[in-house]
CSV table of C-alpha atoms and ligand atoms in Angstrom, one decimal:
chain,number,residue,atom,x,y,z
J,1,ASP,CA,-21.3,7.9,29.3
J,2,ASP,CA,-22.9,10.9,31.1
J,3,MET,CA,-20.0,13.2,30.1
J,4,GLY,CA,-21.1,12.5,26.5
J,5,GLN,CA,-24.7,13.2,27.5
J,6,GLU,CA,-23.7,16.6,29.1
J,7,GLU,CA,-21.7,17.6,26.0
J,8,ARG,CA,-24.6,16.5,23.7
J,9,ALA,CA,-27.0,18.6,25.7
J,10,PHE,CA,-24.6,21.5,25.5
J,11,GLN,CA,-24.2,21.2,21.8
J,12,ALA,CA,-28.0,21.1,21.4
J,13,ARG,CA,-28.3,24.4,23.3
J,14,ILE,CA,-25.6,25.9,21.0
J,15,ASP,CA,-27.4,24.6,17.9
J,16,GLU,CA,-30.7,26.2,19.1
J,17,GLY,CA,-28.9,29.6,19.5
J,18,ILE,CA,-29.3,29.6,23.3
J,19,LYS,CA,-26.7,31.8,25.0
J,20,ILE,CA,-24.3,30.1,27.3
J,21,GLU,CA,-23.9,32.1,30.6
J,22,ALA,CA,-21.1,32.1,33.1
J,23,LYS,CA,-22.8,29.8,35.6
J,24,ASP,CA,-23.8,27.2,32.9
J,25,TRP,CA,-22.0,23.9,32.5
J,26,MET,CA,-19.6,24.1,29.6
J,27,PRO,CA,-16.9,21.7,28.2
J,28,ASP,CA,-13.5,22.7,29.5
J,29,ALA,CA,-12.3,23.1,25.9
J,30,TYR,CA,-15.1,25.7,25.3
J,31,ARG,CA,-14.1,27.6,28.4
J,32,LYS,CA,-10.4,27.4,27.4
J,33,THR,CA,-10.9,28.6,23.8
J,34,LEU,CA,-13.1,31.5,25.0
J,35,ILE,CA,-10.4,32.6,27.6
J,36,ARG,CA,-7.9,32.4,24.8
J,37,GLN,CA,-9.9,34.4,22.3
J,38,ILE,CA,-11.4,37.0,24.7
J,39,SER,CA,-8.2,37.7,26.5
J,40,GLN,CA,-6.3,38.1,23.3
J,41,HIS,CA,-9.0,40.4,22.0
J,42,ALA,CA,-8.6,42.5,25.2
J,43,HIS,CA,-4.8,42.5,24.8
J,44,SER,CA,-5.3,43.8,21.2
J,45,GLU,CA,-7.5,46.7,22.5
J,46,ILE,CA,-4.9,47.7,25.1
J,47,VAL,CA,-1.8,47.4,22.9
J,48,GLY,CA,-3.8,49.0,20.1
J,49,GLN,CA,-3.7,52.3,21.9
J,50,LEU,CA,0.1,52.6,21.5
J,51,PRO,CA,0.4,53.2,17.7
J,52,GLU,CA,-2.2,56.0,17.8
J,53,GLY,CA,-0.7,57.4,21.1
J,54,ASN,CA,2.3,58.4,19.0
J,55,TRP,CA,0.2,61.1,17.2
J,56,VAL,CA,-1.8,62.7,20.0
J,57,THR,CA,0.9,65.4,20.5
J,58,ARG,CA,1.4,65.7,16.8
J,59,ALA,CA,-2.2,66.0,15.7
J,60,PRO,CA,-2.7,68.8,13.1
J,61,THR,CA,-5.6,70.5,14.9
J,62,LEU,CA,-7.2,70.6,18.4
J,63,LYS,CA,-10.3,69.0,16.9
J,64,ARG,CA,-8.3,66.0,15.4
J,65,LYS,CA,-6.4,65.7,18.7
J,66,SER,CA,-9.6,65.5,20.8
J,67,ILE,CA,-11.2,63.0,18.4
J,68,LEU,CA,-8.0,60.8,18.6
J,69,LEU,CA,-7.9,61.0,22.4
J,70,ALA,CA,-11.6,60.0,22.5
J,71,LYS,CA,-10.9,57.0,20.3
J,72,ILE,CA,-7.8,55.8,22.3
J,73,GLN,CA,-9.9,56.2,25.5
J,74,ASP,CA,-12.6,54.0,23.9
J,75,GLU,CA,-10.0,51.3,23.2
J,76,ALA,CA,-8.9,51.3,26.8
J,77,GLY,CA,-12.6,50.8,27.8
J,78,HIS,CA,-13.0,48.0,25.2
J,79,GLY,CA,-10.0,46.3,26.8
J,80,LEU,CA,-11.3,46.5,30.3
J,81,TYR,CA,-14.7,45.4,29.1
J,82,LEU,CA,-13.2,42.3,27.5
J,83,TYR,CA,-11.0,41.5,30.5
J,84,SER,CA,-14.1,41.5,32.6
J,85,ALA,CA,-15.9,39.2,30.1
J,86,ALA,CA,-12.8,36.8,30.3
J,87,GLU,CA,-12.9,36.9,34.1
J,88,THR,CA,-16.5,35.5,34.0
J,89,LEU,CA,-14.8,32.3,32.8
J,90,GLY,CA,-12.8,32.0,36.1
J,91,VAL,CA,-9.4,33.6,35.2
J,92,SER,CA,-7.8,36.5,37.0
J,93,ARG,CA,-6.8,39.7,35.2
J,94,ASP,CA,-3.3,39.5,36.7
J,95,ASP,CA,-2.8,36.1,35.1
J,96,LEU,CA,-4.1,37.3,31.7
J,97,LEU,CA,-1.7,40.3,31.9
J,98,ALA,CA,1.2,38.1,33.0
J,99,ALA,CA,0.5,35.9,29.9
J,100,LEU,CA,0.7,39.1,27.7
J,101,HIS,CA,3.8,40.5,29.3
J,102,SER,CA,5.6,37.2,29.1
J,103,GLY,CA,5.0,37.0,25.4
J,104,LYS,CA,2.8,33.9,25.9
J,105,ALA,CA,-0.5,35.5,24.9
J,106,LYS,CA,-1.1,37.0,21.5
J,107,TYR,CA,-2.6,40.3,20.5
J,108,SER,CA,-3.6,41.4,17.0
J,109,SER,CA,-0.6,41.5,14.6
J,110,ILE,CA,-1.7,44.8,13.2
J,111,PHE,CA,-0.4,46.7,16.2
J,112,ASN,CA,3.2,45.7,15.5
J,113,TYR,CA,3.5,48.2,12.7
J,114,PRO,CA,4.9,51.8,13.1
J,115,THR,CA,2.7,54.9,12.6
J,116,LEU,CA,4.9,57.0,10.4
J,117,SER,CA,2.7,60.0,9.4
J,118,TRP,CA,-0.6,61.6,10.4
J,119,ALA,CA,-2.2,59.8,7.5
J,120,ASP,CA,-1.7,56.6,9.4
J,121,MET,CA,-4.3,57.8,11.9
J,122,GLY,CA,-6.7,57.9,9.0
J,123,ALA,CA,-5.7,54.5,7.6
J,124,ILE,CA,-5.9,52.9,11.0
J,125,GLY,CA,-9.3,54.2,11.9
J,126,TRP,CA,-10.7,53.4,8.4
J,127,LEU,CA,-9.0,50.0,7.7
J,128,VAL,CA,-8.1,48.6,11.1
J,129,ASP,CA,-11.2,49.6,13.0
J,130,GLY,CA,-13.2,48.9,9.8
J,131,SER,CA,-11.8,45.3,9.8
J,132,ALA,CA,-12.4,45.0,13.5
J,133,ILE,CA,-16.1,46.0,12.9
J,134,ILE,CA,-16.5,43.3,10.2
J,135,ASN,CA,-15.0,40.8,12.7
J,136,GLN,CA,-16.9,42.0,15.7
J,137,ILE,CA,-20.5,42.4,14.3
J,138,PRO,CA,-20.9,38.5,14.1
J,139,LEU,CA,-19.4,38.2,17.6
J,140,CYS,CA,-22.4,40.1,18.9
J,141,ARG,CA,-24.4,36.9,18.1
J,142,CYS,CA,-21.8,34.4,19.4
J,143,SER,CA,-22.8,31.7,21.8
J,144,TYR,CA,-21.2,33.0,25.0
J,145,GLY,CA,-23.5,35.6,26.6
J,146,PRO,CA,-21.0,38.0,28.3
J,147,TYR,CA,-18.8,38.2,25.1
J,148,ALA,CA,-21.8,38.8,22.8
J,149,ARG,CA,-23.2,41.5,25.0
J,150,ALA,CA,-19.7,43.2,25.4
J,151,MET,CA,-19.5,43.3,21.6
J,152,ILE,CA,-22.7,45.2,21.1
J,153,ARG,CA,-21.4,48.3,22.9
J,154,VAL,CA,-17.9,47.9,21.4
J,155,CYS,CA,-19.3,47.9,17.9
J,156,LYS,CA,-21.2,51.1,18.4
J,157,GLU,CA,-18.0,52.9,19.4
J,158,GLU,CA,-16.0,51.2,16.6
J,159,SER,CA,-18.2,52.8,13.9
J,160,PHE,CA,-17.3,56.2,15.2
J,161,HIS,CA,-13.6,55.1,15.0
J,162,ALA,CA,-13.9,54.0,11.4
J,163,ARG,CA,-15.8,57.1,10.3
J,164,GLN,CA,-13.3,59.5,11.8
J,165,GLY,CA,-10.5,57.6,10.1
J,166,TYR,CA,-12.2,57.8,6.7
J,167,ASP,CA,-12.8,61.5,7.4
J,168,ILE,CA,-9.1,62.1,7.8
J,169,MET,CA,-8.4,60.2,4.6
J,170,MET,CA,-11.0,62.3,2.7
J,171,SER,CA,-9.5,65.6,4.0
J,172,LEU,CA,-6.0,64.5,2.8
J,173,CYS,CA,-7.2,63.3,-0.6
J,174,LYS,CA,-9.0,66.6,-1.1
J,175,GLY,CA,-5.9,68.5,0.0
J,176,THR,CA,-2.6,69.2,-1.7
J,177,PRO,CA,-0.8,66.6,-3.9
J,178,GLU,CA,1.6,66.0,-1.0
J,179,GLN,CA,-1.3,65.3,1.4
J,180,LYS,CA,-2.9,62.9,-1.1
J,181,ALA,CA,0.5,61.2,-1.5
J,182,MET,CA,0.6,60.8,2.3
J,183,ALA,CA,-2.8,59.1,2.2
J,184,GLN,CA,-1.6,56.7,-0.6
J,185,ASP,CA,1.6,56.0,1.3
J,186,ALA,CA,-0.5,55.1,4.4
J,187,LEU,CA,-2.8,52.9,2.4
J,188,ASN,CA,0.2,51.1,0.8
J,189,ARG,CA,1.6,50.3,4.3
J,190,TRP,CA,-1.7,49.4,6.1
J,191,TRP,CA,-3.7,47.5,3.4
J,192,TRP,CA,-2.1,44.0,3.6
J,193,PRO,CA,-1.6,44.0,7.4
J,194,SER,CA,-5.3,44.9,7.7
J,195,LEU,CA,-6.2,41.8,5.6
J,196,MET,CA,-4.0,39.7,8.0
J,197,MET,CA,-6.1,40.8,10.9
J,198,PHE,CA,-8.7,38.2,9.9
J,199,GLY,CA,-6.2,35.4,10.7
J,200,PRO,CA,-4.7,32.7,8.5
J,201,SER,CA,-6.5,31.2,5.6
J,202,ASP,CA,-9.3,28.8,6.5
J,203,ALA,CA,-7.1,25.9,5.5
J,204,ALA,CA,-4.4,27.0,7.9
J,205,SER,CA,-6.8,27.9,10.8
J,206,VAL,CA,-6.4,25.5,13.7
J,207,ASN,CA,-9.3,26.9,15.8
J,208,SER,CA,-11.9,27.6,13.2
J,209,ALA,CA,-13.7,24.3,12.9
J,210,GLN,CA,-14.3,23.9,16.7
J,211,SER,CA,-15.1,27.6,17.1
J,212,ALA,CA,-17.6,27.3,14.3
J,213,GLN,CA,-19.3,24.3,15.8
J,214,TRP,CA,-19.6,26.1,19.1
J,215,ARG,CA,-20.9,29.2,17.3
J,216,ILE,CA,-18.0,31.4,18.6
J,217,LYS,CA,-17.0,32.0,15.0
J,218,LEU,CA,-20.0,32.6,12.8
J,219,PHE,CA,-18.1,33.3,9.6
J,220,SER,CA,-14.7,32.0,8.5
J,221,ASN,CA,-11.5,34.0,8.4
J,222,ASP,CA,-11.6,34.1,4.6
J,223,GLU,CA,-15.3,35.0,4.4
J,224,LEU,CA,-14.8,38.1,6.6
J,225,ARG,CA,-11.5,39.0,4.8
J,226,GLN,CA,-13.4,38.9,1.5
J,227,ARG,CA,-16.2,41.1,3.0
J,228,MET,CA,-13.5,43.6,4.0
J,229,VAL,CA,-12.0,43.8,0.5
J,230,ASP,CA,-15.4,44.0,-1.2
J,231,GLN,CA,-16.5,46.8,1.1
J,232,THR,CA,-13.2,48.8,1.0
J,233,VAL,CA,-12.2,48.8,-2.7
J,234,PRO,CA,-15.1,51.1,-3.7
J,235,GLN,CA,-14.1,53.5,-0.9
J,236,ILE,CA,-10.5,53.5,-2.1
J,237,GLU,CA,-11.8,54.4,-5.6
J,238,TYR,CA,-13.9,57.2,-4.2
J,239,LEU,CA,-10.8,58.6,-2.5
J,240,GLY,CA,-9.0,58.5,-5.9
J,241,LEU,CA,-6.4,56.2,-4.4
J,242,THR,CA,-4.9,52.9,-5.7
J,243,VAL,CA,-5.2,49.5,-4.0
J,244,PRO,CA,-1.6,48.3,-3.5
J,245,ASP,CA,-2.4,44.9,-5.2
J,246,PRO,CA,-1.7,44.4,-8.9
J,247,ASP,CA,-3.7,41.2,-8.9
J,248,LEU,CA,-6.9,42.9,-7.7
J,249,LYS,CA,-9.8,42.4,-10.1
J,250,PHE,CA,-13.6,42.5,-9.9
J,251,ASN,CA,-15.3,39.2,-10.8
J,252,ALA,CA,-18.7,40.2,-12.2
J,253,GLU,CA,-19.9,36.5,-11.9
J,254,THR,CA,-19.3,36.2,-8.2
J,255,GLY,CA,-19.7,39.9,-7.4
J,256,HIS,CA,-16.5,39.7,-5.4
J,257,TYR,CA,-13.1,41.2,-5.8
J,258,GLU,CA,-10.3,38.7,-6.4
J,259,PHE,CA,-7.0,39.7,-4.8
J,260,GLY,CA,-3.4,38.7,-4.6
J,261,GLU,CA,-1.7,36.2,-2.3
J,262,ILE,CA,-1.1,37.4,1.3
J,263,ASP,CA,2.5,37.2,2.5
J,264,TRP,CA,2.0,34.6,5.1
J,265,SER,CA,5.7,34.5,6.0
J,266,GLU,CA,5.3,38.1,7.1
J,267,PHE,CA,2.2,37.2,9.1
J,268,ASN,CA,3.9,34.3,10.8
J,269,ASN,CA,7.0,36.4,11.5
J,270,VAL,CA,4.9,39.1,13.2
J,271,LEU,CA,3.1,36.4,15.3
J,272,LYS,CA,6.5,35.0,16.3
J,273,GLY,CA,7.4,38.4,17.7
J,274,ASN,CA,9.6,39.6,14.9
J,275,GLY,CA,7.4,42.4,13.5
J,276,PRO,CA,8.7,46.0,13.3
J,277,CYS,CA,7.4,47.0,16.7
J,278,ASN,CA,6.7,43.8,18.7
J,279,ARG,CA,9.5,44.4,21.3
J,280,GLU,CA,8.7,48.1,21.7
J,281,ARG,CA,5.0,47.4,22.2
J,282,LEU,CA,5.6,44.8,24.9
J,283,GLN,CA,8.3,46.8,26.7
J,284,THR,CA,5.8,49.8,26.8
J,285,ARG,CA,3.1,47.6,28.2
J,286,VAL,CA,5.4,46.0,30.8
J,287,LYS,CA,6.7,49.4,31.9
J,288,ALA,CA,3.2,50.8,32.2
J,289,TYR,CA,2.2,47.8,34.4
J,290,GLU,CA,5.2,48.1,36.6
J,291,ASP,CA,4.9,51.9,37.0
J,292,GLY,CA,1.3,51.4,38.0
J,293,ALA,CA,2.0,48.8,40.7
J,294,TRP,CA,2.2,51.4,43.5
J,295,PHE,CA,-1.3,52.7,42.6
J,296,ARG,CA,-2.8,49.2,42.5
J,297,ASP,CA,-1.2,48.3,45.8
J,298,ALA,CA,-2.5,51.6,47.4
J,299,LEU,CA,-6.0,50.7,46.2
J,300,VAL,CA,-5.8,47.3,47.7
J,301,ALA,CA,-4.4,48.6,51.0
J,302,TYR,CA,-7.2,51.2,51.1
J,303,ALA,CA,-9.8,48.5,50.4
J,304,ASP,CA,-8.4,46.3,53.1
J,305,LYS,CA,-8.4,49.1,55.6
J,306,GLN,CA,-12.0,49.9,54.7
J,307,ALA,CA,-12.9,46.3,55.2
J,308,ALA,CA,-11.1,46.1,58.6
J,309,ASN,CA,-12.8,49.3,59.8
J,310,LYS,CA,-16.2,47.8,58.8
J,311,ALA,CA,-15.4,44.5,60.5
J,312,ALA,CA,-14.2,46.2,63.7
U,401,3HC,N1,-2.8,38.6,15.1
U,401,3HC,C1,-2.4,37.7,16.0
U,401,3HC,N2,-2.7,36.4,16.1
U,401,3HC,C2,-3.6,36.0,15.3
U,401,3HC,C3,-4.2,36.7,14.2
U,401,3HC,C4,-3.7,38.1,14.2
U,401,3HC,N3,-4.2,38.9,13.2
U,401,3HC,N4,-5.0,36.0,13.5
U,401,3HC,C5,-5.0,34.7,14.1
U,401,3HC,N5,-4.1,34.7,15.1
U,401,3HC,C6,-3.7,33.6,15.9
U,401,3HC,C7,-4.9,33.0,16.7
U,401,3HC,O1,-5.0,33.6,17.9
U,401,3HC,C8,-4.4,31.5,16.8
U,401,3HC,O2,-3.4,31.4,17.8
U,401,3HC,P1,-3.8,30.9,19.3
U,401,3HC,O3,-4.5,29.5,19.1
U,401,3HC,O4,-2.5,30.8,20.0
U,401,3HC,O5,-4.7,31.9,19.9
U,401,3HC,C9,-3.7,31.3,15.5
U,401,3HC,O6,-3.3,32.6,15.0
U,401,3HC,C10,-4.5,30.6,14.4
U,401,3HC,O7,-5.6,31.4,14.0
U,401,3HC,P2,-7.1,30.8,14.1
U,401,3HC,O8,-7.9,31.4,12.9
U,401,3HC,O9,-7.1,29.3,14.2
U,401,3HC,O10,-7.6,31.4,15.5
U,401,3HC,P3,-9.1,32.0,15.8
U,401,3HC,O11,-10.1,31.0,15.5
U,401,3HC,O12,-9.0,32.5,17.2
U,401,3HC,O13,-9.3,33.2,14.8
U,401,3HC,C11,-9.4,35.6,15.1
U,401,3HC,C12,-8.5,34.4,14.9
U,401,3HC,C13,-10.2,35.8,13.9
U,401,3HC,C14,-8.5,36.9,15.4
U,401,3HC,C15,-10.3,35.3,16.3
U,401,3HC,O14,-9.5,35.0,17.4
U,401,3HC,C16,-11.2,36.5,16.7
U,401,3HC,O15,-12.2,36.8,16.0
U,401,3HC,N6,-10.8,37.2,17.8
U,401,3HC,C17,-11.7,38.3,18.3
U,401,3HC,C18,-11.4,39.6,17.5
U,401,3HC,C19,-10.1,40.1,17.7
U,401,3HC,O16,-9.3,39.7,18.5
U,401,3HC,N7,-9.8,41.2,17.0
U,401,3HC,C20,-8.6,41.9,17.1
U,401,3HC,C21,-8.7,43.1,16.2
U,401,3HC,S1,-8.0,44.5,16.8
U,401,3HC,C22,-9.2,45.2,17.8
U,401,3HC,O17,-10.3,44.6,18.0
U,401,3HC,C23,-9.0,46.5,18.3
U,401,3HC,C24,-9.9,47.5,17.4
U,401,3HC,O18,-10.6,48.2,18.3
U,401,3HC,C25,-9.0,48.4,16.7
């Protein structure tokens, strides 16, 4: 049947590494899974500003404060960039935000944890943005053109985020014993949630097979998670800190670190909305959206007036 013929032609383009653009024919399911992933990626960027926002007024120096502000501003830009990429698939930003505010749409589990000390700003930049980079570099080569192109700029800014985070951790680890203890405490609290950012195990991943076939996902959840562990353990050793995983050990044969079992009940609990900060994060986002309604309405009224004047 011709539907099969169209899908076969589509898959052939994907297999040849041809970028799919907004105006191209695509299976409904391809459109749907991209709207799902890109909008949730955008939600992650927007909600991801909140944990760090907590430390803008508490930053130890003006320099650290201005760097943190710049990072948070970048995340807002990443979110808007990704909402625009999602809109190319025929969805409205208001619908995407309604899905977030109603609890229907997900955002990255990592942002449901509290930021308890300044060292968390280091751990987040280093581990969370570090993990995001590992996940986002392959997305620069994914099959959907607007998403791949958005990722190229996002990745450039993410590397600044990760480096400033590691710089905070280095300062603390070279500081007083209390400062080094703060860095270890932050590592203890952010290590496992950072590994959970890569998603469930490959065996438990419902979207991976289809996303891999459509070259949306170029590496599996477990492959990227392994990359994160292999890259980060030497950095932890350089800092003189300890990985909070007694089962961690280097396998000289494979060249990879083997690590302990992830607490998937914690992961699933956070996804169900029962993480430490889920309710607070969503309430903050809903309040910001409602408080901004007058401004959005004024912009629309002004645009309508401009259009009426032009038409007159
Ligand atoms: N937090 C919340 N939900 C998660 C999750 C996490 N860490 N990991 C997986 N999930 C969800 C998936 O969205 C999916 O649910 P859904 O079908 O309702 O969307 C379900 O768990 C099963 O997971 P799958 O592996 O089957 O889903 P995916 O194939 O979509 O893989 C993913 C999950 C790897 C996160 C993929 O969606 C992805 O690569 N997304 C783009 C990257 C992204 O969103 N990164 C967020 C990191 S934070 C960030 O970027 C901000 C940075 O600037 C700090």
